[in-house]
Amino acid sequence: GQNIDQPTEMTATEGAIVQINCTYQTSGFNGLFWYQQHAGEAPTFLSYNVLDGLEEKGRFSSFLSRSKGYSYLLLKELQMKDSASYLCAVRDSNYQLIWGAGTKLIIKP
Amino acid sequence: ETGVTQTPRHLVMGMTNKKSLKCEQHLGHNAMYWYKQSAKKPLELMFVYNFKEQTENNSVPSRFSPECPNSSHLFLHLHTLQPEDSALYLCASSRDIYEQYFGPGTRLTVT
């Protein structure tokens, strides 16, 4: 079967750096997405990786290793507003998105 | 006007009621999606439409009936639901296979 694994919950301190990991086993691979979802709100697109390596976008970066079936989202200079759930999703060989259950990130002052 | 809108935002319905959820996208996208989001579970894709044609139906019970009259509007008709159908229902749209843009969702409670 197809599976996306992410930690259920993580805690970090304001101003620090946190890395949220995502491992996947899917039938084929056509890209990996990261979304942010604040409580009670819609998921919003953060990043997309289809080739190995690091994609940087301001305070957020996303890394992909296709050979390892592994990605991470790196958040720097954490702010209280970064408290949210972070969803990892992989597009499989049929171009269907397979979603992880999300990682709830709690930022403490 | 925001990109993807959904109405109503909250809905409480009895198991014998019939109601409909509405989604509208103002982004010029060709694909639209219905998802179910339950607490601590992955997003469950329910239906996909591409240029008004249904391209996916992921074994969704017939008590959920989608309708896509055009590329900008998507409905989810609900009837004789069960308490376990209580969840957040999210609509999304995309241009082809690119990133999806989500609406704020409808929080559905079935009593």
PDB file of C-alpha atoms in Angstrom:
ATOM      1  CA  GLY A   1       0.000   0.000   0.000  1.00  0.00           C
ATOM      2  CA  GLN A   2       0.943   3.643  -0.179  1.00  0.00           C
ATOM      3  CA  ASN A   3       2.048   5.403   2.963  1.00  0.00           C
ATOM      4  CA  ILE A   4       3.264   8.788   4.149  1.00  0.00           C
ATOM      5  CA  ASP A   5       4.826   9.058   7.617  1.00  0.00           C
ATOM      6  CA  GLN A   6       5.257  12.265   9.585  1.00  0.00           C
ATOM      7  CA  PRO A   7       5.666  12.891  13.327  1.00  0.00           C
ATOM      8  CA  THR A   8       2.320  13.626  14.944  1.00  0.00           C
ATOM      9  CA  GLU A   9       3.490  16.602  16.968  1.00  0.00           C
ATOM     10  CA  MET A  10       6.622  18.682  17.527  1.00  0.00           C
ATOM     11  CA  THR A  11       7.463  21.524  19.876  1.00  0.00           C
ATOM     12  CA  ALA A  12      10.011  24.261  19.242  1.00  0.00           C
ATOM     13  CA  THR A  13      11.030  27.615  20.687  1.00  0.00           C
ATOM     14  CA  GLU A  14      10.426  31.005  19.111  1.00  0.00           C
ATOM     15  CA  GLY A  15      13.497  32.121  17.157  1.00  0.00           C
ATOM     16  CA  ALA A  16      14.862  28.592  16.810  1.00  0.00           C
ATOM     17  CA  ILE A  17      15.038  26.180  13.844  1.00  0.00           C
ATOM     18  CA  VAL A  18      12.884  23.079  13.414  1.00  0.00           C
ATOM     19  CA  GLN A  19      12.991  20.245  10.878  1.00  0.00           C
ATOM     20  CA  ILE A  20       9.838  18.288  10.076  1.00  0.00           C
ATOM     21  CA  ASN A  21      10.503  14.952   8.391  1.00  0.00           C
ATOM     22  CA  CYS A  22       8.371  13.057   5.921  1.00  0.00           C
ATOM     23  CA  THR A  23       9.042   9.552   4.605  1.00  0.00           C
ATOM     24  CA  TYR A  24       6.998   7.966   1.879  1.00  0.00           C
ATOM     25  CA  GLN A  25       6.359   4.658   0.159  1.00  0.00           C
ATOM     26  CA  THR A  26       4.297   5.181  -2.950  1.00  0.00           C
ATOM     27  CA  SER A  27       3.736   3.554  -6.308  1.00  0.00           C
ATOM     28  CA  GLY A  28       5.865   5.902  -8.338  1.00  0.00           C
ATOM     29  CA  PHE A  29       6.795   9.491  -7.658  1.00  0.00           C
ATOM     30  CA  ASN A  30       5.836  12.672  -9.440  1.00  0.00           C
ATOM     31  CA  GLY A  31       6.581  15.322  -6.873  1.00  0.00           C
ATOM     32  CA  LEU A  32       6.219  16.138  -3.196  1.00  0.00           C
ATOM     33  CA  PHE A  33       4.265  19.023  -1.672  1.00  0.00           C
ATOM     34  CA  TRP A  34       4.306  20.711   1.717  1.00  0.00           C
ATOM     35  CA  TYR A  35       1.243  22.577   2.976  1.00  0.00           C
ATOM     36  CA  GLN A  36       0.634  24.624   6.109  1.00  0.00           C
ATOM     37  CA  GLN A  37      -2.724  24.487   7.874  1.00  0.00           C
ATOM     38  CA  HIS A  38      -3.606  26.750  10.774  1.00  0.00           C
ATOM     39  CA  ALA A  39      -6.312  25.476  13.097  1.00  0.00           C
ATOM     40  CA  GLY A  40      -9.740  25.966  11.578  1.00  0.00           C
ATOM     41  CA  GLU A  41      -8.334  27.198   8.271  1.00  0.00           C
ATOM     42  CA  ALA A  42      -7.619  25.863   4.795  1.00  0.00           C
ATOM     43  CA  PRO A  43      -4.278  24.239   3.914  1.00  0.00           C
ATOM     44  CA  THR A  44      -2.022  26.639   2.042  1.00  0.00           C
ATOM     45  CA  PHE A  45       0.737  25.635  -0.366  1.00  0.00           C
ATOM     46  CA  LEU A  46       4.306  26.046   0.901  1.00  0.00           C
ATOM     47  CA  SER A  47       6.650  24.196  -1.429  1.00  0.00           C
ATOM     48  CA  TYR A  48       7.074  21.650  -4.189  1.00  0.00           C
ATOM     49  CA  ASN A  49      10.042  19.323  -4.830  1.00  0.00           C
ATOM     50  CA  VAL A  50      10.393  16.998  -7.781  1.00  0.00           C
ATOM     51  CA  LEU A  51      14.202  16.798  -8.052  1.00  0.00           C
ATOM     52  CA  ASP A  52      16.654  15.900  -5.306  1.00  0.00           C
ATOM     53  CA  GLY A  53      18.028  18.742  -3.290  1.00  0.00           C
ATOM     54  CA  LEU A  54      17.049  21.781  -1.309  1.00  0.00           C
ATOM     55  CA  GLU A  55      14.503  24.430  -2.311  1.00  0.00           C
ATOM     56  CA  GLU A  56      14.684  27.614  -0.300  1.00  0.00           C
ATOM     57  CA  LYS A  57      11.878  30.124   0.117  1.00  0.00           C
ATOM     58  CA  GLY A  58      12.590  32.759   2.713  1.00  0.00           C
ATOM     59  CA  ARG A  59      12.496  31.251   6.196  1.00  0.00           C
ATOM     60  CA  PHE A  60      11.212  27.927   4.830  1.00  0.00           C
ATOM     61  CA  SER A  61      13.237  25.312   2.940  1.00  0.00           C
ATOM     62  CA  SER A  62      12.268  21.876   1.685  1.00  0.00           C
ATOM     63  CA  PHE A  63      14.598  19.001   0.904  1.00  0.00           C
ATOM     64  CA  LEU A  64      14.017  15.857  -1.129  1.00  0.00           C
ATOM     65  CA  SER A  65      15.883  12.581  -1.538  1.00  0.00           C
ATOM     66  CA  ARG A  66      14.022  10.340  -3.971  1.00  0.00           C
ATOM     67  CA  SER A  67      16.358   7.387  -3.445  1.00  0.00           C
ATOM     68  CA  LYS A  68      15.584   7.434   0.285  1.00  0.00           C
ATOM     69  CA  GLY A  69      11.894   8.276  -0.043  1.00  0.00           C
ATOM     70  CA  TYR A  70      12.509  11.181   2.299  1.00  0.00           C
ATOM     71  CA  SER A  71      11.803  14.879   2.576  1.00  0.00           C
ATOM     72  CA  TYR A  72      12.019  17.491   5.258  1.00  0.00           C
ATOM     73  CA  LEU A  73      10.666  20.967   5.802  1.00  0.00           C
ATOM     74  CA  LEU A  74      13.047  23.317   7.593  1.00  0.00           C
ATOM     75  CA  LEU A  75      11.655  26.374   9.338  1.00  0.00           C
ATOM     76  CA  LYS A  76      14.131  29.008  10.513  1.00  0.00           C
ATOM     77  CA  GLU A  77      13.737  31.956  12.889  1.00  0.00           C
ATOM     78  CA  LEU A  78      10.503  30.507  14.186  1.00  0.00           C
ATOM     79  CA  GLN A  79       7.659  32.881  14.920  1.00  0.00           C
ATOM     80  CA  MET A  80       4.546  32.279  16.990  1.00  0.00           C
ATOM     81  CA  LYS A  81       2.461  32.440  13.810  1.00  0.00           C
ATOM     82  CA  ASP A  82       4.273  29.331  12.551  1.00  0.00           C
ATOM     83  CA  SER A  83       2.240  27.282  15.025  1.00  0.00           C
ATOM     84  CA  ALA A  84       0.204  25.142  12.642  1.00  0.00           C
ATOM     85  CA  SER A  85      -0.036  21.684  11.141  1.00  0.00           C
ATOM     86  CA  TYR A  86       2.307  20.875   8.279  1.00  0.00           C
ATOM     87  CA  LEU A  87       1.074  18.395   5.691  1.00  0.00           C
ATOM     88  CA  CYS A  88       3.295  16.349   3.392  1.00  0.00           C
ATOM     89  CA  ALA A  89       1.768  14.995   0.174  1.00  0.00           C
ATOM     90  CA  VAL A  90       3.291  12.879  -2.599  1.00  0.00           C
ATOM     91  CA  ARG A  91       2.008  12.585  -6.155  1.00  0.00           C
ATOM     92  CA  ASP A  92       2.175   8.970  -7.280  1.00  0.00           C
ATOM     93  CA  SER A  93       2.546   7.411 -10.717  1.00  0.00           C
ATOM     94  CA  ASN A  94      -1.157   8.037 -11.443  1.00  0.00           C
ATOM     95  CA  TYR A  95      -0.705  11.698 -10.486  1.00  0.00           C
ATOM     96  CA  GLN A  96      -2.880  11.158  -7.436  1.00  0.00           C
ATOM     97  CA  LEU A  97      -1.897  13.015  -4.254  1.00  0.00           C
ATOM     98  CA  ILE A  98      -1.242  10.801  -1.233  1.00  0.00           C
ATOM     99  CA  TRP A  99      -1.415  12.777   1.999  1.00  0.00           C
ATOM    100  CA  GLY A 100       0.272  12.366   5.350  1.00  0.00           C
ATOM    101  CA  ALA A 101      -1.714  12.926   8.544  1.00  0.00           C
ATOM    102  CA  GLY A 102       0.210  16.129   9.239  1.00  0.00           C
ATOM    103  CA  THR A 103       2.609  17.311  11.939  1.00  0.00           C
ATOM    104  CA  LYS A 104       1.257  19.706  14.535  1.00  0.00           C
ATOM    105  CA  LEU A 105       3.982  22.236  15.360  1.00  0.00           C
ATOM    106  CA  ILE A 106       3.737  24.066  18.664  1.00  0.00           C
ATOM    107  CA  ILE A 107       5.895  27.153  19.118  1.00  0.00           C
ATOM    108  CA  LYS A 108       6.684  28.253  22.668  1.00  0.00           C
ATOM    109  CA  PRO A 109       7.935  31.720  23.643  1.00  0.00           C
TER     110      PRO A 109
ATOM    111  CA  GLU B   1     -12.974  37.872  -3.852  1.00  0.00           C
ATOM    112  CA  THR B   2     -10.780  35.176  -2.355  1.00  0.00           C
ATOM    113  CA  GLY B   3      -9.525  32.304  -4.537  1.00  0.00           C
ATOM    114  CA  VAL B   4     -11.721  29.422  -3.386  1.00  0.00           C
ATOM    115  CA  THR B   5     -14.893  29.981  -1.397  1.00  0.00           C
ATOM    116  CA  GLN B   6     -17.123  27.465   0.330  1.00  0.00           C
ATOM    117  CA  THR B   7     -20.585  27.755   1.815  1.00  0.00           C
ATOM    118  CA  PRO B   8     -21.837  27.151   4.361  1.00  0.00           C
ATOM    119  CA  ARG B   9     -18.893  27.290   6.753  1.00  0.00           C
ATOM    120  CA  HIS B  10     -20.761  25.280   9.377  1.00  0.00           C
ATOM    121  CA  LEU B  11     -23.612  22.810   8.964  1.00  0.00           C
ATOM    122  CA  VAL B  12     -25.499  20.695  11.460  1.00  0.00           C
ATOM    123  CA  MET B  13     -27.878  18.179   9.972  1.00  0.00           C
ATOM    124  CA  GLY B  14     -29.921  15.212  11.069  1.00  0.00           C
ATOM    125  CA  MET B  15     -29.458  11.802   9.544  1.00  0.00           C
ATOM    126  CA  THR B  16     -32.628  12.137   7.464  1.00  0.00           C
ATOM    127  CA  ASN B  17     -31.895  15.621   6.067  1.00  0.00           C
ATOM    128  CA  LYS B  18     -30.749  16.582   2.602  1.00  0.00           C
ATOM    129  CA  LYS B  19     -28.299  19.431   2.236  1.00  0.00           C
ATOM    130  CA  SER B  20     -25.712  20.665  -0.257  1.00  0.00           C
ATOM    131  CA  LEU B  21     -22.237  22.120   0.075  1.00  0.00           C
ATOM    132  CA  LYS B  22     -21.108  24.696  -2.462  1.00  0.00           C
ATOM    133  CA  CYS B  23     -17.637  25.556  -3.705  1.00  0.00           C
ATOM    134  CA  GLU B  24     -16.616  28.280  -6.123  1.00  0.00           C
ATOM    135  CA  GLN B  25     -13.158  29.064  -7.459  1.00  0.00           C
ATOM    136  CA  HIS B  26     -12.109  32.374  -8.998  1.00  0.00           C
ATOM    137  CA  LEU B  27      -8.659  31.275 -10.165  1.00  0.00           C
ATOM    138  CA  GLY B  28      -9.414  30.060 -13.678  1.00  0.00           C
ATOM    139  CA  HIS B  29      -8.436  26.503 -12.760  1.00  0.00           C
ATOM    140  CA  ASN B  30      -9.672  23.468 -14.653  1.00  0.00           C
ATOM    141  CA  ALA B  31      -9.611  20.854 -11.876  1.00  0.00           C
ATOM    142  CA  MET B  32     -11.683  20.769  -8.685  1.00  0.00           C
ATOM    143  CA  TYR B  33     -11.613  18.386  -5.738  1.00  0.00           C
ATOM    144  CA  TRP B  34     -13.623  17.359  -2.692  1.00  0.00           C
ATOM    145  CA  TYR B  35     -11.715  16.167   0.374  1.00  0.00           C
ATOM    146  CA  LYS B  36     -12.812  14.896   3.784  1.00  0.00           C
ATOM    147  CA  GLN B  37     -10.621  15.838   6.741  1.00  0.00           C
ATOM    148  CA  SER B  38     -11.086  14.033  10.054  1.00  0.00           C
ATOM    149  CA  ALA B  39      -9.051  14.731  13.168  1.00  0.00           C
ATOM    150  CA  LYS B  40      -5.538  13.268  13.100  1.00  0.00           C
ATOM    151  CA  LYS B  41      -6.153  11.465   9.806  1.00  0.00           C
ATOM    152  CA  PRO B  42      -4.781  12.185   6.331  1.00  0.00           C
ATOM    153  CA  LEU B  43      -6.877  14.130   3.904  1.00  0.00           C
ATOM    154  CA  GLU B  44      -9.197  11.736   2.092  1.00  0.00           C
ATOM    155  CA  LEU B  45      -9.754  12.511  -1.559  1.00  0.00           C
ATOM    156  CA  MET B  46     -13.421  11.972  -2.432  1.00  0.00           C
ATOM    157  CA  PHE B  47     -13.980  13.255  -5.946  1.00  0.00           C
ATOM    158  CA  VAL B  48     -12.015  14.919  -8.741  1.00  0.00           C
ATOM    159  CA  TYR B  49     -13.395  16.874 -11.669  1.00  0.00           C
ATOM    160  CA  ASN B  50     -11.383  18.047 -14.668  1.00  0.00           C
ATOM    161  CA  PHE B  51     -13.083  20.394 -17.120  1.00  0.00           C
ATOM    162  CA  LYS B  52     -16.456  19.436 -15.543  1.00  0.00           C
ATOM    163  CA  GLU B  53     -15.873  15.708 -16.062  1.00  0.00           C
ATOM    164  CA  GLN B  54     -15.561  13.443 -13.026  1.00  0.00           C
ATOM    165  CA  THR B  55     -12.221  11.695 -13.203  1.00  0.00           C
ATOM    166  CA  GLU B  56     -12.043  10.124  -9.743  1.00  0.00           C
ATOM    167  CA  ASN B  57     -14.468   8.642  -7.271  1.00  0.00           C
ATOM    168  CA  ASN B  58     -12.564   7.035  -4.438  1.00  0.00           C
ATOM    169  CA  SER B  59     -15.170   4.495  -3.308  1.00  0.00           C
ATOM    170  CA  VAL B  60     -17.274   7.177  -1.706  1.00  0.00           C
ATOM    171  CA  PRO B  61     -20.679   6.051  -0.350  1.00  0.00           C
ATOM    172  CA  SER B  62     -23.623   6.997  -2.538  1.00  0.00           C
ATOM    173  CA  ARG B  63     -25.036   9.235   0.195  1.00  0.00           C
ATOM    174  CA  PHE B  64     -22.462  11.744  -1.115  1.00  0.00           C
ATOM    175  CA  SER B  65     -23.303  12.966  -4.610  1.00  0.00           C
ATOM    176  CA  PRO B  66     -21.084  15.489  -6.415  1.00  0.00           C
ATOM    177  CA  GLU B  67     -22.123  17.892  -9.139  1.00  0.00           C
ATOM    178  CA  CYS B  68     -19.915  20.105 -11.295  1.00  0.00           C
ATOM    179  CA  PRO B  69     -21.979  22.330 -13.608  1.00  0.00           C
ATOM    180  CA  ASN B  70     -18.919  24.236 -14.864  1.00  0.00           C
ATOM    181  CA  SER B  71     -15.199  24.587 -14.151  1.00  0.00           C
ATOM    182  CA  SER B  72     -15.801  27.233 -11.474  1.00  0.00           C
ATOM    183  CA  HIS B  73     -18.484  25.565  -9.373  1.00  0.00           C
ATOM    184  CA  LEU B  74     -18.629  22.319  -7.450  1.00  0.00           C
ATOM    185  CA  PHE B  75     -21.374  20.960  -5.223  1.00  0.00           C
ATOM    186  CA  LEU B  76     -21.569  18.072  -2.790  1.00  0.00           C
ATOM    187  CA  HIS B  77     -25.106  16.871  -2.194  1.00  0.00           C
ATOM    188  CA  LEU B  78     -25.651  15.079   1.100  1.00  0.00           C
ATOM    189  CA  HIS B  79     -28.498  12.782   2.109  1.00  0.00           C
ATOM    190  CA  THR B  80     -29.133  10.244   4.868  1.00  0.00           C
ATOM    191  CA  LEU B  81     -25.687  10.784   6.361  1.00  0.00           C
ATOM    192  CA  GLN B  82     -24.255   8.891   9.325  1.00  0.00           C
ATOM    193  CA  PRO B  83     -22.648  10.360  12.456  1.00  0.00           C
ATOM    194  CA  GLU B  84     -19.232   9.142  11.249  1.00  0.00           C
ATOM    195  CA  ASP B  85     -19.586  11.499   8.281  1.00  0.00           C
ATOM    196  CA  SER B  86     -19.056  14.426  10.637  1.00  0.00           C
ATOM    197  CA  ALA B  87     -15.829  16.088   9.492  1.00  0.00           C
ATOM    198  CA  LEU B  88     -14.361  19.100   7.727  1.00  0.00           C
ATOM    199  CA  TYR B  89     -15.125  19.006   4.001  1.00  0.00           C
ATOM    200  CA  LEU B  90     -12.593  20.842   1.913  1.00  0.00           C
ATOM    201  CA  CYS B  91     -12.853  21.936  -1.683  1.00  0.00           C
ATOM    202  CA  ALA B  92      -9.723  22.591  -3.730  1.00  0.00           C
ATOM    203  CA  SER B  93      -8.859  23.622  -7.268  1.00  0.00           C
ATOM    204  CA  SER B  94      -5.765  23.479  -9.427  1.00  0.00           C
ATOM    205  CA  ARG B  95      -4.486  24.184 -12.877  1.00  0.00           C
ATOM    206  CA  ASP B  96      -3.816  20.730 -14.235  1.00  0.00           C
ATOM    207  CA  ILE B  97      -1.477  18.845 -11.881  1.00  0.00           C
ATOM    208  CA  TYR B  98       0.010  21.870 -10.183  1.00  0.00           C
ATOM    209  CA  GLU B  99      -0.461  22.846  -6.550  1.00  0.00           C
ATOM    210  CA  GLN B 100      -3.964  22.811  -5.169  1.00  0.00           C
ATOM    211  CA  TYR B 101      -5.636  25.826  -3.616  1.00  0.00           C
ATOM    212  CA  PHE B 102      -8.065  25.069  -0.841  1.00  0.00           C
ATOM    213  CA  GLY B 103     -11.235  26.700   0.361  1.00  0.00           C
ATOM    214  CA  PRO B 104     -11.849  27.318   4.089  1.00  0.00           C
ATOM    215  CA  GLY B 105     -13.971  24.195   4.400  1.00  0.00           C
ATOM    216  CA  THR B 106     -17.406  23.312   5.733  1.00  0.00           C
ATOM    217  CA  ARG B 107     -17.505  21.903   9.253  1.00  0.00           C
ATOM    218  CA  LEU B 108     -20.248  19.265   9.098  1.00  0.00           C
ATOM    219  CA  THR B 109     -21.880  17.743  12.149  1.00  0.00           C
ATOM    220  CA  VAL B 110     -24.364  14.900  11.688  1.00  0.00           C
ATOM    221  CA  THR B 111     -26.667  14.362  14.635  1.00  0.00           C
TER     222      THR B 111
END
